[in-house]
Amino acid sequence: MLTNDVLLKAFDLMCAAKAMSEIYENNRQTCRYVHSTSRGHEAIQLAAAFQLQPCDYVSPYYRDESMMLGLGFTPYQLMLQLLAKGNDIFTGGREYYNHPNYRGNNKPTIIHQSSATGMQAIPTTGIAQGIKYLEKIQAGDKNNLGHSLPVVICSLGDASVTEGEVSEAFQFAALHQLPIIYLVQDNDWGISVTAGEARTANAFEFIQGFKGISAVSIDGSDFEKSFEAMEWVVNEVRSNRKPYLVHATVPLLGHHTSGVRKEFYRTEEDIAKHAANDPFYKLRNRLLEIGVVEEHLLFLEKTNADFIAKQFADAVASPEPDPSTATDFVFVPTPITEEQGNRTPADKEKVLMVDAALFAIREIMEEYPEALLYGQDVGRRLGGVFREAATLAEQFGDHRVFNTAIQEAYIIGSTVGMSAVGLKPIVEVQFADYIYPGLNQLVTEISKSCYLTCGKFPVQTLIRVPIGAYGGGGPYHSGSVESTLLTIKGIKIVYPSNAADMKGLLKAAFLDPNPVVMLEHKGLYWSKVPGTEEAKTIEPSKDYVIPLGKANVVLKAGQDKIDEGETCCVITYGMGVYWAKAAAKKLPGQVEVIDLRTLFPLDEALVFATVKKHGKCLILTEEQQNNSFAEALAGRVSKNCFYFLDAPVEVLGAADVPAIPMNTGLEQAILPNADKVYVRLLQLLNN
């Protein structure tokens, strides 16, 4: 309830926030890293923070330092991040000011927070999605739910609401009635862009178009009104489990950031108008009205100024990060380090690649109730456009296997929040060509989460992506995207070429606590492409796993040919395995073929050892060749195997065109095939 003690607590923290802003401004050389402060936003931020419990989740945005103070974090803890110090509890000196993350028992959980405007909306909505699922499966066990049901708050600036991915989050929350509050702090500015230049409606007006999300608009500079509104909304969401948006109008009293100063672009009249609405003085005057003596308020101001000065001095004196830790926490350790289980059990029959994936997911979902599968058209009616999820919804229910809208960003980004609440999502992008809308979430949120939280929030997600060209799929259903994905650090890339590898790698990818993208060549799914019959293999046992980063020798050269120096090797993956094996039939004993199976981590040890053994190497890819992963690998091979090479490392890929044509004759002209590989191998062997 709103008592005088609550008002005094809020004022005390506003004094701290004001003193922090002033000391940063007065020590600009020391505070050299870019930062924003909460001046003008303090009332609504504190009002929100005061409602939250340790069971809750919150995603503050970069201006929410007062919210952090209200949650119980100390100025010193915040200042360590401001100064990028080694003892920064959030990111160890890796992130900007007020980009927190937190996992503990005494405060709400905070997942990785990025600077990309509005990008936290999808991961945070994924938290609420995960909470709803957990409440459903744990409904019979009240002890698991705790005494109070959790709520999720996603804090946003008003300018971020124009982002398309914020709308994707709103749409999913409205459709599925998730327990989330979108707190939009509207100060009328998006750096130098005014509201009138950027949008046709404010967040309160905009949200009316999303049926199922309730909304309220308040004066976010008035602490009493903000507290009463947030108390009501949080209790409503805690009780009735439905989404809400709170639109809070606030002044912007500080600079956009320390590097983009208000006097660069704002008029004196605008600055004075905002200053007249300062929540600090509003609350101070209100306390005087209700009988708090001014001496006490002056005491709080002085005490906080002294306290902040001491905290700042301590933060400045704290140690810098140890440079030797700069590469820590890219990934957390995986439990799968060795091949296990039976790859070819006697009692099993051969299965297609698509069925091996289906059976693997079925076994996963039987064993792990925290596993879910979602994406476009994977639900009950169709079971995937390649039938790769057929019957799964019937067996496990629509709450575990379900369709999503055409929202690649949401499909991928929501897994951040799902993983944070302990779930293990498997999601599908329908075709590799359509992964690009999801790259923002994959790059900005998923790949950086483990590294920037010092290992507190690795994202356990398996993203399945049908890929590759065959049979006239055309320019938007045939693309290869591995080189694009491999430029993203912090994710793993798997590319199986047969049913046994599909099952073993899929199981290992699911069990890996890090994000894994699994590229699945749709031309190998059904072994319908001539020459790919060997993609159909005996189905491995239920416990079969292949550690990521272990390539496989799928064809050995003859030792007599090796001894005579008449051999070469092909390093490839996916459809390239079958082109290479077909070409090798015309060169008996002279070709060794390595199937990489995992593109990152890469089995460099086997690749380099194989190249050194033969002295001649062809790297084969289905991708367009120039600037590809294959060419990059060729450079590494050349450097590491230079003294063993008898010829330059060759690369063969698709022609350098922007898309795969639909006409099958044109498609064949663009792509590698067994005949083209044979010609190149013959040239290499005769070099």
XYZ file of C-alpha atoms in Angstrom:
687
model
C 0.000 0.000 0.000
C 1.012 3.604 -0.550
C 2.118 4.831 2.872
C 4.263 7.746 4.012
C 7.120 5.292 4.476
C 6.830 4.294 0.811
C 6.862 7.956 -0.236
C 9.971 8.593 1.856
C 11.680 5.489 0.480
C 10.968 6.700 -3.047
C 12.324 10.157 -2.273
C 15.427 8.686 -0.669
C 16.138 6.710 -3.846
C 15.363 9.717 -6.032
C 18.000 11.612 -4.048
C 20.451 8.838 -4.845
C 19.572 8.834 -8.558
C 19.904 12.632 -8.711
C 23.266 12.553 -6.949
C 24.474 9.795 -9.285
C 23.511 11.811 -12.336
C 25.311 14.864 -10.985
C 28.505 13.068 -10.041
C 28.677 11.405 -13.451
C 28.234 14.777 -15.136
C 30.891 16.360 -12.940
C 33.371 13.575 -13.688
C 32.973 13.161 -17.416
C 36.599 12.217 -17.988
C 36.351 9.413 -15.453
C 32.930 8.285 -16.722
C 34.292 7.904 -20.234
C 32.096 5.031 -21.367
C 28.741 5.961 -22.898
C 25.838 5.988 -20.431
C 22.344 7.286 -19.807
C 20.676 8.227 -16.515
C 17.106 8.008 -15.269
C 16.565 11.688 -14.456
C 12.940 12.471 -15.204
C 11.918 8.808 -15.240
C 12.504 8.061 -11.554
C 8.882 8.036 -10.345
C 7.487 5.400 -12.701
C 10.619 3.271 -12.446
C 10.531 3.162 -8.657
C 6.776 2.598 -8.659
C 7.270 -0.443 -10.873
C 10.225 -1.800 -8.909
C 8.365 -1.588 -5.591
C 5.712 -4.035 -6.848
C 8.072 -6.824 -7.807
C 8.882 -9.979 -5.873
C 11.808 -12.426 -6.183
C 9.599 -14.793 -8.195
C 9.111 -12.145 -10.896
C 11.069 -11.256 -14.021
C 11.937 -7.815 -15.316
C 13.785 -6.481 -18.328
C 14.937 -2.925 -17.626
C 16.062 -0.800 -20.524
C 19.195 1.334 -20.570
C 17.638 4.353 -18.801
C 16.235 2.336 -15.884
C 18.867 2.953 -13.185
C 16.172 4.116 -10.718
C 14.340 0.849 -11.289
C 17.535 -0.977 -10.412
C 17.875 1.056 -7.209
C 14.254 0.264 -6.384
C 14.960 -3.449 -6.826
C 17.705 -3.239 -4.218
C 20.891 -2.969 -6.255
C 23.418 -0.569 -4.761
C 24.845 2.493 -6.508
C 28.277 0.894 -6.195
C 27.101 -2.183 -8.095
C 25.684 0.003 -10.844
C 28.804 2.184 -10.956
C 31.056 -0.815 -11.481
C 29.226 -1.391 -14.752
C 29.314 2.335 -15.568
C 33.101 2.219 -15.325
C 33.412 -1.257 -16.930
C 35.218 -2.638 -13.893
C 36.231 -6.216 -13.332
C 33.979 -6.641 -10.278
C 30.863 -5.619 -12.221
C 28.395 -8.263 -10.995
C 26.418 -8.163 -14.222
C 28.871 -8.480 -17.093
C 32.390 -8.226 -15.710
C 33.124 -5.007 -17.561
C 31.736 -6.152 -20.913
C 28.551 -4.086 -21.144
C 27.281 -0.525 -21.016
C 25.807 1.131 -17.947
C 22.493 -0.263 -16.810
C 22.557 -3.301 -19.046
C 21.977 -5.719 -16.175
C 21.329 -9.395 -15.788
C 20.663 -11.172 -12.542
C 19.852 -14.636 -11.292
C 19.348 -14.999 -7.536
C 16.814 -15.748 -4.815
C 16.390 -12.279 -3.359
C 15.419 -10.195 -6.402
C 13.511 -10.616 -9.655
C 15.345 -12.409 -12.429
C 16.805 -10.236 -15.192
C 17.882 -11.862 -18.463
C 20.585 -10.392 -20.709
C 19.738 -6.823 -21.724
C 21.039 -5.370 -24.983
C 21.245 -1.858 -26.374
C 19.302 -2.692 -29.535
C 16.157 -0.609 -29.214
C 13.097 -2.679 -28.403
C 14.823 -6.009 -28.957
C 14.167 -7.086 -25.359
C 10.427 -7.278 -26.092
C 10.557 -10.688 -27.782
C 12.905 -12.463 -25.322
C 10.958 -11.053 -22.378
C 7.655 -12.131 -23.902
C 9.283 -15.545 -24.276
C 9.685 -15.571 -20.483
C 5.947 -15.037 -20.073
C 5.294 -17.718 -22.683
C 7.444 -20.131 -20.706
C 5.751 -19.225 -17.425
C 2.333 -19.940 -18.910
C 3.521 -23.345 -20.096
C 5.006 -24.193 -16.695
C 1.791 -23.179 -14.959
C -0.144 -25.518 -17.233
C 2.041 -28.569 -16.705
C 2.475 -27.873 -12.971
C -1.155 -26.985 -12.297
C -1.622 -30.079 -10.172
C 1.391 -29.280 -8.003
C 0.844 -25.981 -6.216
C 4.174 -26.303 -4.399
C 6.018 -25.908 -7.698
C 4.216 -22.659 -8.413
C 5.093 -21.042 -5.091
C 2.946 -18.758 -2.981
C 2.701 -16.027 -5.609
C 2.412 -16.399 -9.348
C 5.176 -14.535 -11.220
C 4.654 -11.517 -13.408
C 6.956 -10.242 -16.133
C 7.706 -6.580 -16.795
C 9.258 -5.475 -20.072
C 10.400 -1.872 -19.873
C 10.601 0.103 -23.114
C 11.207 3.617 -24.315
C 8.447 5.163 -26.397
C 10.566 5.308 -29.575
C 11.094 1.534 -29.490
C 7.400 0.794 -29.972
C 7.710 1.599 -33.677
C 10.015 -1.419 -34.065
C 8.398 -4.313 -35.915
C 9.715 -6.859 -33.456
C 7.935 -5.095 -30.588
C 4.696 -5.603 -32.513
C 5.517 -9.294 -32.927
C 5.833 -9.529 -29.147
C 2.542 -7.669 -28.614
C 0.796 -9.978 -31.087
C 1.989 -13.165 -29.387
C 1.194 -11.881 -25.891
C -2.295 -10.856 -26.936
C -3.018 -14.079 -28.815
C -1.840 -16.340 -25.986
C -2.839 -14.121 -23.041
C 0.541 -14.062 -21.359
C 1.238 -12.644 -17.864
C 3.362 -9.698 -19.017
C 3.329 -5.949 -18.499
C 4.828 -3.697 -21.150
C 5.930 -0.535 -19.364
C 6.444 2.209 -21.952
C 8.175 5.345 -20.703
C 7.258 8.170 -23.065
C 9.476 11.256 -22.910
C 8.615 12.445 -26.443
C 12.155 11.984 -27.717
C 13.998 9.258 -29.657
C 17.476 10.764 -29.525
C 16.829 13.847 -31.695
C 13.622 12.573 -33.277
C 10.425 13.942 -31.788
C 7.269 11.907 -31.302
C 5.593 13.909 -34.065
C 8.294 12.903 -36.525
C 8.335 9.223 -35.617
C 4.827 7.951 -34.971
C 1.144 8.489 -35.591
C 0.092 7.374 -32.117
C 1.581 6.909 -28.678
C 1.890 3.450 -27.151
C -1.469 3.659 -25.368
C -3.240 4.498 -28.622
C -1.221 2.004 -30.648
C -1.941 -0.933 -28.362
C -5.681 -0.581 -28.931
C -5.156 -2.434 -32.197
C -4.047 -5.576 -30.339
C -7.191 -7.239 -29.047
C -6.560 -8.835 -25.681
C -4.037 -6.375 -24.236
C -5.471 -3.986 -21.663
C -3.830 -0.590 -21.277
C -3.636 2.461 -19.072
C -1.982 5.850 -19.642
C -0.632 7.731 -16.628
C 1.499 10.669 -15.577
C 4.763 8.859 -14.944
C 6.308 11.891 -13.243
C 3.853 11.662 -10.335
C 5.041 8.964 -7.953
C 1.695 8.523 -6.163
C -0.250 8.065 -9.408
C 2.458 5.814 -10.789
C 2.544 3.659 -7.661
C -1.233 3.242 -7.531
C -1.406 2.362 -11.221
C 1.477 -0.117 -11.099
C 0.160 -1.702 -7.909
C -3.213 -2.281 -9.551
C -1.795 -3.524 -12.867
C 0.728 -5.890 -11.264
C -1.944 -7.360 -8.983
C -4.289 -7.713 -11.947
C -1.715 -9.576 -14.032
C -0.609 -11.650 -11.051
C -4.183 -12.742 -10.449
C -5.755 -12.928 -13.896
C -2.742 -13.878 -16.058
C -3.287 -11.534 -18.991
C -1.123 -8.909 -20.724
C -1.177 -5.210 -19.929
C 0.489 -2.087 -21.261
C 1.265 0.900 -19.053
C 1.961 4.113 -20.942
C 3.743 6.580 -18.659
C 4.481 10.110 -19.801
C 7.717 11.443 -18.321
C 10.124 14.325 -18.821
C 13.651 13.787 -20.140
C 15.877 15.775 -17.814
C 19.263 14.324 -18.639
C 21.059 13.879 -21.916
C 20.068 11.129 -24.315
C 23.454 9.659 -23.480
C 26.693 11.082 -22.186
C 27.840 11.353 -25.800
C 24.644 12.806 -27.298
C 23.943 15.841 -25.165
C 20.574 17.557 -24.956
C 21.881 20.986 -25.916
C 22.958 19.547 -29.292
C 19.381 19.305 -30.539
C 16.844 20.560 -27.961
C 15.714 24.144 -27.522
C 15.966 25.982 -24.234
C 12.167 26.168 -24.159
C 11.836 22.385 -24.514
C 14.431 21.746 -21.805
C 12.690 24.204 -19.445
C 9.304 22.611 -20.151
C 10.605 19.183 -19.173
C 12.400 20.560 -16.101
C 9.108 21.992 -14.812
C 7.789 18.433 -14.606
C 10.682 17.035 -12.538
C 9.427 14.039 -10.458
C 12.046 14.741 -7.780
C 10.611 18.146 -6.902
C 7.037 16.941 -7.358
C 7.556 14.276 -4.705
C 9.550 16.647 -2.491
C 6.696 19.161 -2.516
C 4.177 16.419 -1.840
C 6.129 15.277 1.226
C 6.145 18.813 2.541
C 2.358 18.968 2.000
C 1.754 15.872 4.123
C 3.856 17.203 6.985
C 7.380 15.912 6.478
C 9.717 18.610 7.757
C 12.128 20.145 5.282
C 15.074 19.473 7.560
C 14.502 15.764 7.130
C 14.387 16.095 3.343
C 17.569 18.157 3.370
C 19.140 15.496 5.555
C 18.213 12.803 3.018
C 19.632 14.847 0.165
C 22.896 15.520 2.001
C 23.232 11.951 3.228
C 22.717 10.578 -0.275
C 25.153 13.032 -1.818
C 27.839 11.936 0.639
C 26.975 8.266 0.208
C 27.063 8.457 -3.603
C 30.410 10.280 -3.496
C 31.852 7.478 -1.361
C 30.361 4.753 -3.564
C 31.726 6.473 -6.672
C 35.201 6.774 -5.179
C 35.147 3.086 -4.255
C 34.024 2.148 -7.767
C 36.735 4.271 -9.380
C 39.349 2.575 -7.179
C 38.154 -0.946 -7.973
C 40.273 -3.114 -10.303
C 39.987 -3.340 -14.057
C 39.011 -6.672 -15.631
C 41.736 -9.272 -16.059
C 42.557 -9.270 -19.818
C 43.054 -13.031 -19.679
C 39.285 -13.435 -19.123
C 38.324 -11.621 -22.338
C 37.465 -14.838 -24.172
C 35.703 -16.582 -21.281
C 32.004 -17.529 -21.406
C 31.489 -17.666 -25.169
C 29.885 -21.035 -24.432
C 29.225 -23.076 -21.309
C 30.412 -26.711 -21.264
C 28.261 -29.307 -22.960
C 27.650 -32.720 -21.365
C 28.087 -34.515 -24.713
C 31.799 -34.977 -25.360
C 31.956 -38.545 -26.682
C 29.954 -40.611 -29.150
C 27.640 -42.854 -27.150
C 24.982 -45.455 -27.881
C 24.574 -47.903 -30.739
C 24.715 -46.391 -34.234
C 23.569 -49.573 -35.999
C 21.435 -51.740 -33.694
C 20.607 -55.147 -35.127
C 16.888 -54.851 -34.399
C 16.386 -51.550 -36.246
C 15.494 -50.885 -39.880
C 16.745 -48.218 -42.230
C 14.979 -44.888 -41.928
C 14.855 -41.708 -43.939
C 16.579 -38.585 -42.625
C 13.257 -36.838 -42.083
C 12.003 -39.765 -40.021
C 15.220 -39.960 -38.010
C 14.632 -36.356 -36.955
C 10.997 -37.064 -36.164
C 11.873 -40.107 -34.053
C 14.631 -38.206 -32.230
C 12.264 -35.403 -31.269
C 9.604 -37.885 -30.213
C 12.095 -39.593 -27.886
C 13.247 -36.214 -26.546
C 9.716 -35.084 -25.780
C 8.904 -38.394 -24.089
C 11.892 -37.975 -21.781
C 11.907 -34.210 -21.219
C 8.603 -32.532 -20.301
C 10.402 -29.192 -20.573
C 10.891 -29.734 -24.329
C 8.561 -27.893 -26.704
C 8.400 -27.638 -30.493
C 6.958 -24.657 -32.331
C 7.203 -22.800 -35.608
C 5.240 -22.246 -38.790
C 2.940 -25.153 -39.722
C 4.501 -27.704 -37.370
C 1.236 -28.136 -35.464
C -1.459 -30.767 -35.553
C -3.012 -30.147 -38.976
C 0.125 -30.431 -41.112
C 3.049 -31.511 -38.930
C 5.552 -29.489 -40.933
C 5.743 -28.785 -44.650
C 8.134 -31.751 -44.936
C 6.088 -33.806 -42.435
C 9.075 -33.563 -40.105
C 6.762 -33.045 -37.109
C 3.943 -35.381 -38.167
C 1.911 -36.889 -35.273
C 3.866 -35.025 -32.584
C 1.024 -32.682 -31.656
C -1.366 -35.621 -31.444
C 0.985 -37.415 -29.061
C 2.155 -34.508 -26.889
C -0.662 -31.981 -27.123
C -1.128 -28.577 -28.693
C 0.508 -26.872 -25.705
C 3.817 -28.575 -26.534
C 3.736 -28.717 -30.342
C 2.055 -25.744 -31.976
C 1.940 -23.339 -34.875
C 3.135 -19.766 -34.748
C 2.392 -16.831 -36.984
C 4.846 -15.875 -39.713
C 7.201 -14.317 -37.191
C 10.741 -15.609 -37.574
C 12.039 -13.002 -35.142
C 9.588 -14.136 -32.471
C 10.151 -17.838 -33.153
C 13.907 -17.454 -32.668
C 14.029 -14.692 -30.038
C 11.393 -16.151 -27.733
C 13.706 -19.061 -27.008
C 15.852 -16.695 -24.905
C 13.039 -16.271 -22.400
C 11.908 -19.873 -22.632
C 15.422 -21.054 -21.818
C 15.687 -18.614 -18.906
C 12.742 -20.256 -17.120
C 14.219 -23.739 -17.581
C 12.504 -24.904 -20.755
C 14.244 -26.508 -23.727
C 12.664 -25.108 -26.895
C 13.034 -26.660 -30.337
C 11.892 -24.225 -32.998
C 11.734 -24.334 -36.752
C 12.291 -21.777 -39.479
C 10.405 -23.105 -42.476
C 13.134 -22.490 -45.061
C 16.690 -21.199 -44.736
C 15.811 -18.310 -47.060
C 13.425 -17.012 -44.391
C 15.841 -16.961 -41.484
C 16.906 -13.385 -42.178
C 14.067 -11.693 -40.224
C 15.260 -13.725 -37.235
C 18.926 -12.742 -37.523
C 18.418 -9.654 -35.367
C 17.397 -11.825 -32.426
C 20.003 -14.475 -33.208
C 22.836 -11.934 -33.333
C 21.737 -9.340 -30.777
C 20.162 -11.497 -28.095
C 20.908 -15.209 -28.427
C 24.560 -15.240 -29.479
C 25.678 -12.620 -26.937
C 23.669 -13.750 -23.912
C 26.135 -16.231 -22.427
C 29.172 -14.025 -23.026
C 27.651 -10.798 -21.727
C 26.171 -12.430 -18.614
C 29.433 -14.204 -17.732
C 27.733 -17.553 -18.222
C 24.612 -16.866 -16.152
C 22.220 -16.975 -19.109
C 23.337 -19.318 -21.879
C 20.450 -19.856 -24.262
C 19.580 -23.518 -24.649
C 17.761 -23.626 -27.945
C 17.721 -25.859 -31.000
C 16.769 -24.027 -34.197
C 15.938 -26.359 -37.098
C 16.364 -24.937 -40.609
C 15.577 -26.872 -43.821
C 18.170 -25.785 -46.379
C 19.516 -26.395 -49.846
C 18.501 -26.703 -53.489
C 17.020 -29.495 -55.570
C 14.202 -30.104 -58.005
C 13.311 -26.527 -58.922
C 12.682 -25.101 -55.490
C 13.375 -21.637 -56.818
C 15.079 -18.518 -55.486
C 13.294 -18.337 -52.109
C 13.302 -22.001 -51.100
C 16.749 -23.177 -52.159
C 19.290 -20.905 -50.536
C 22.305 -21.816 -48.440
C 22.970 -19.607 -45.417
C 25.818 -21.278 -43.555
C 28.412 -18.586 -44.265
C 26.039 -15.919 -42.966
C 25.406 -17.910 -39.793
C 29.066 -18.730 -39.268
C 29.931 -15.043 -38.959
C 27.839 -15.006 -35.761
C 29.991 -15.891 -32.776
C 28.322 -17.611 -29.837
C 26.209 -20.122 -31.749
C 26.929 -23.637 -33.003
C 26.107 -24.843 -36.528
C 25.325 -28.491 -37.322
C 24.775 -29.945 -40.819
C 24.031 -33.720 -40.943
C 24.114 -35.674 -44.200
C 22.392 -38.946 -43.270
C 19.750 -40.358 -40.957
C 22.108 -41.729 -38.295
C 23.966 -38.442 -38.030
C 20.674 -36.582 -38.011
C 19.481 -38.459 -34.943
C 22.796 -38.447 -33.085
C 23.528 -34.786 -33.757
C 19.973 -33.659 -33.037
C 20.049 -35.357 -29.653
C 23.427 -33.799 -28.832
C 22.255 -30.388 -30.032
C 19.189 -30.597 -27.815
C 21.279 -31.518 -24.775
C 23.828 -28.776 -25.445
C 23.150 -25.831 -23.088
C 24.204 -23.411 -25.844
C 22.301 -22.238 -28.945
C 22.532 -24.628 -31.883
C 21.286 -24.093 -35.437
C 20.695 -27.362 -37.253
C 20.804 -27.089 -41.043
C 18.908 -29.983 -42.652
C 19.181 -30.436 -46.403
C 15.669 -30.957 -47.673
C 17.018 -32.777 -50.717
C 18.321 -35.474 -48.360
C 15.163 -35.727 -46.228
C 13.522 -38.347 -48.445
C 16.552 -39.663 -50.436
C 14.667 -38.827 -53.634
C 17.612 -37.106 -55.290
C 19.513 -39.673 -57.412
C 22.699 -40.722 -55.658
C 21.521 -39.920 -52.128
C 20.159 -43.356 -51.243
C 22.859 -43.754 -48.577
C 21.312 -40.890 -46.615
C 18.856 -43.563 -45.498
C 20.517 -45.549 -42.699
C 19.790 -47.896 -39.816
C 18.076 -45.926 -37.053
C 20.456 -45.583 -34.097
C 19.466 -46.480 -30.562
C 17.557 -44.115 -28.303
C 20.687 -43.126 -26.370
C 22.811 -42.461 -29.464
C 24.568 -39.076 -29.525
C 27.406 -37.586 -31.578
C 29.421 -34.797 -29.961
C 29.338 -31.562 -31.905
C 32.632 -30.769 -33.599
C 33.515 -34.312 -34.695
C 33.821 -34.887 -38.435
C 33.583 -38.322 -40.053
C 35.626 -40.147 -42.693
C 32.890 -41.382 -45.038
C 35.239 -42.703 -47.730
C 38.843 -43.802 -47.252
C 41.530 -43.723 -49.915
C 43.551 -46.844 -50.593
C 46.792 -47.108 -48.649
C 48.661 -48.205 -51.751
C 47.527 -45.081 -53.580
C 48.465 -42.937 -50.571
C 51.935 -44.502 -50.509
C 52.328 -43.715 -54.213
C 51.259 -40.090 -53.709
C 48.244 -40.462 -56.002
C 45.461 -39.350 -53.675
C 43.597 -36.262 -52.591
C 40.900 -35.465 -50.056
C 37.521 -33.750 -50.259
C 36.326 -31.759 -47.257
C 32.584 -31.267 -47.495
C 29.178 -31.561 -45.840
C 25.487 -31.954 -46.685
C 24.759 -32.708 -50.327
C 28.470 -32.336 -51.088
C 29.087 -35.705 -49.443
C 27.095 -37.457 -52.165
C 28.601 -35.469 -55.033
C 32.066 -36.314 -53.710
C 31.354 -40.011 -53.230
C 29.826 -40.297 -56.716
C 32.828 -38.577 -58.291
C 35.232 -40.770 -56.310
C 33.769 -43.914 -57.912
C 35.500 -42.868 -61.123
C 38.806 -42.563 -59.233
C 38.945 -45.777 -57.204
C 41.161 -45.607 -54.141
C 42.356 -42.097 -54.915
C 39.862 -39.962 -52.965
C 39.242 -39.649 -49.247
C 36.030 -37.843 -48.240
C 35.500 -36.070 -44.932
C 31.973 -35.153 -43.863
C 32.337 -32.210 -41.475
C 28.898 -32.807 -39.868
C 29.426 -29.739 -37.643
C 30.543 -26.448 -39.190
C 31.139 -24.833 -35.807
C 32.782 -26.101 -33.746
C 34.880 -27.467 -36.594
C 36.954 -30.623 -36.401
C 40.157 -28.904 -37.516
C 42.291 -31.723 -36.135
C 40.810 -34.289 -38.541
C 40.721 -31.822 -41.447
C 44.372 -30.838 -41.079
C 45.552 -34.396 -40.483
C 43.710 -35.584 -43.584
C 45.088 -32.801 -45.767
C 48.614 -33.464 -44.532
C 48.219 -37.154 -45.329
C 47.251 -36.539 -48.959
C 48.869 -33.203 -49.807
C 45.999 -32.251 -52.094
C 42.599 -30.971 -51.008
C 39.290 -29.906 -52.510
C 36.797 -28.114 -50.291
C 33.299 -28.649 -51.665
C 30.224 -26.614 -50.814
C 26.749 -26.013 -52.190
C 26.993 -22.326 -51.340
C 27.992 -19.648 -53.813
C 31.754 -19.830 -53.677
C 33.156 -16.313 -53.365
C 33.632 -15.115 -49.773
C 32.128 -18.334 -48.443
C 32.847 -20.481 -45.410
C 34.544 -22.907 -47.809
C 36.985 -20.263 -49.006
C 37.702 -19.206 -45.439
C 38.395 -22.829 -44.551
C 40.691 -23.118 -47.550
C 42.747 -20.255 -46.145
C 43.064 -21.968 -42.786
C 44.016 -25.247 -44.406
C 46.646 -23.513 -46.526
C 48.171 -21.818 -43.499
C 48.214 -24.863 -41.223
C 49.193 -27.440 -43.838
C 51.462 -25.298 -46.025
C 54.563 -27.490 -45.817
C 52.552 -30.630 -46.628
C 50.708 -29.332 -49.695
C 51.578 -30.545 -53.176
C 49.105 -28.169 -54.831
C 47.002 -25.132 -53.904
C 43.875 -25.908 -51.916
C 40.942 -25.965 -54.332
C 37.390 -24.799 -53.638
C 34.284 -25.723 -55.605
C 30.912 -24.159 -54.923
C 27.882 -22.796 -56.700
C 28.155 -20.013 -59.242
C 28.218 -16.507 -57.820
C 24.617 -15.557 -58.490
C 22.264 -13.912 -55.941
C 19.680 -16.713 -56.014
C 19.074 -20.247 -57.238
C 16.916 -20.154 -60.417
C 13.705 -22.173 -60.454
C 14.149 -23.783 -63.880
C 15.803 -27.126 -63.209
C 18.218 -26.751 -66.098
C 19.376 -23.381 -64.793
C 19.511 -24.804 -61.269
C 21.829 -27.599 -62.421
C 24.001 -25.099 -64.272
C 24.465 -23.091 -61.070
C 25.101 -25.925 -58.590
C 28.014 -28.322 -58.235
C 27.350 -31.949 -59.114
C 29.250 -35.225 -59.302
C 30.531 -34.564 -62.824
C 31.862 -31.113 -61.923
C 33.523 -32.558 -58.838
C 35.123 -35.341 -60.898
C 36.608 -32.851 -63.364
C 38.059 -30.762 -60.548
C 39.461 -33.837 -58.757
C 41.084 -35.051 -61.958
C 42.744 -31.669 -62.411
C 43.895 -31.690 -58.787
C 45.351 -35.192 -58.973
C 47.214 -34.330 -62.169
C 48.517 -31.037 -60.775
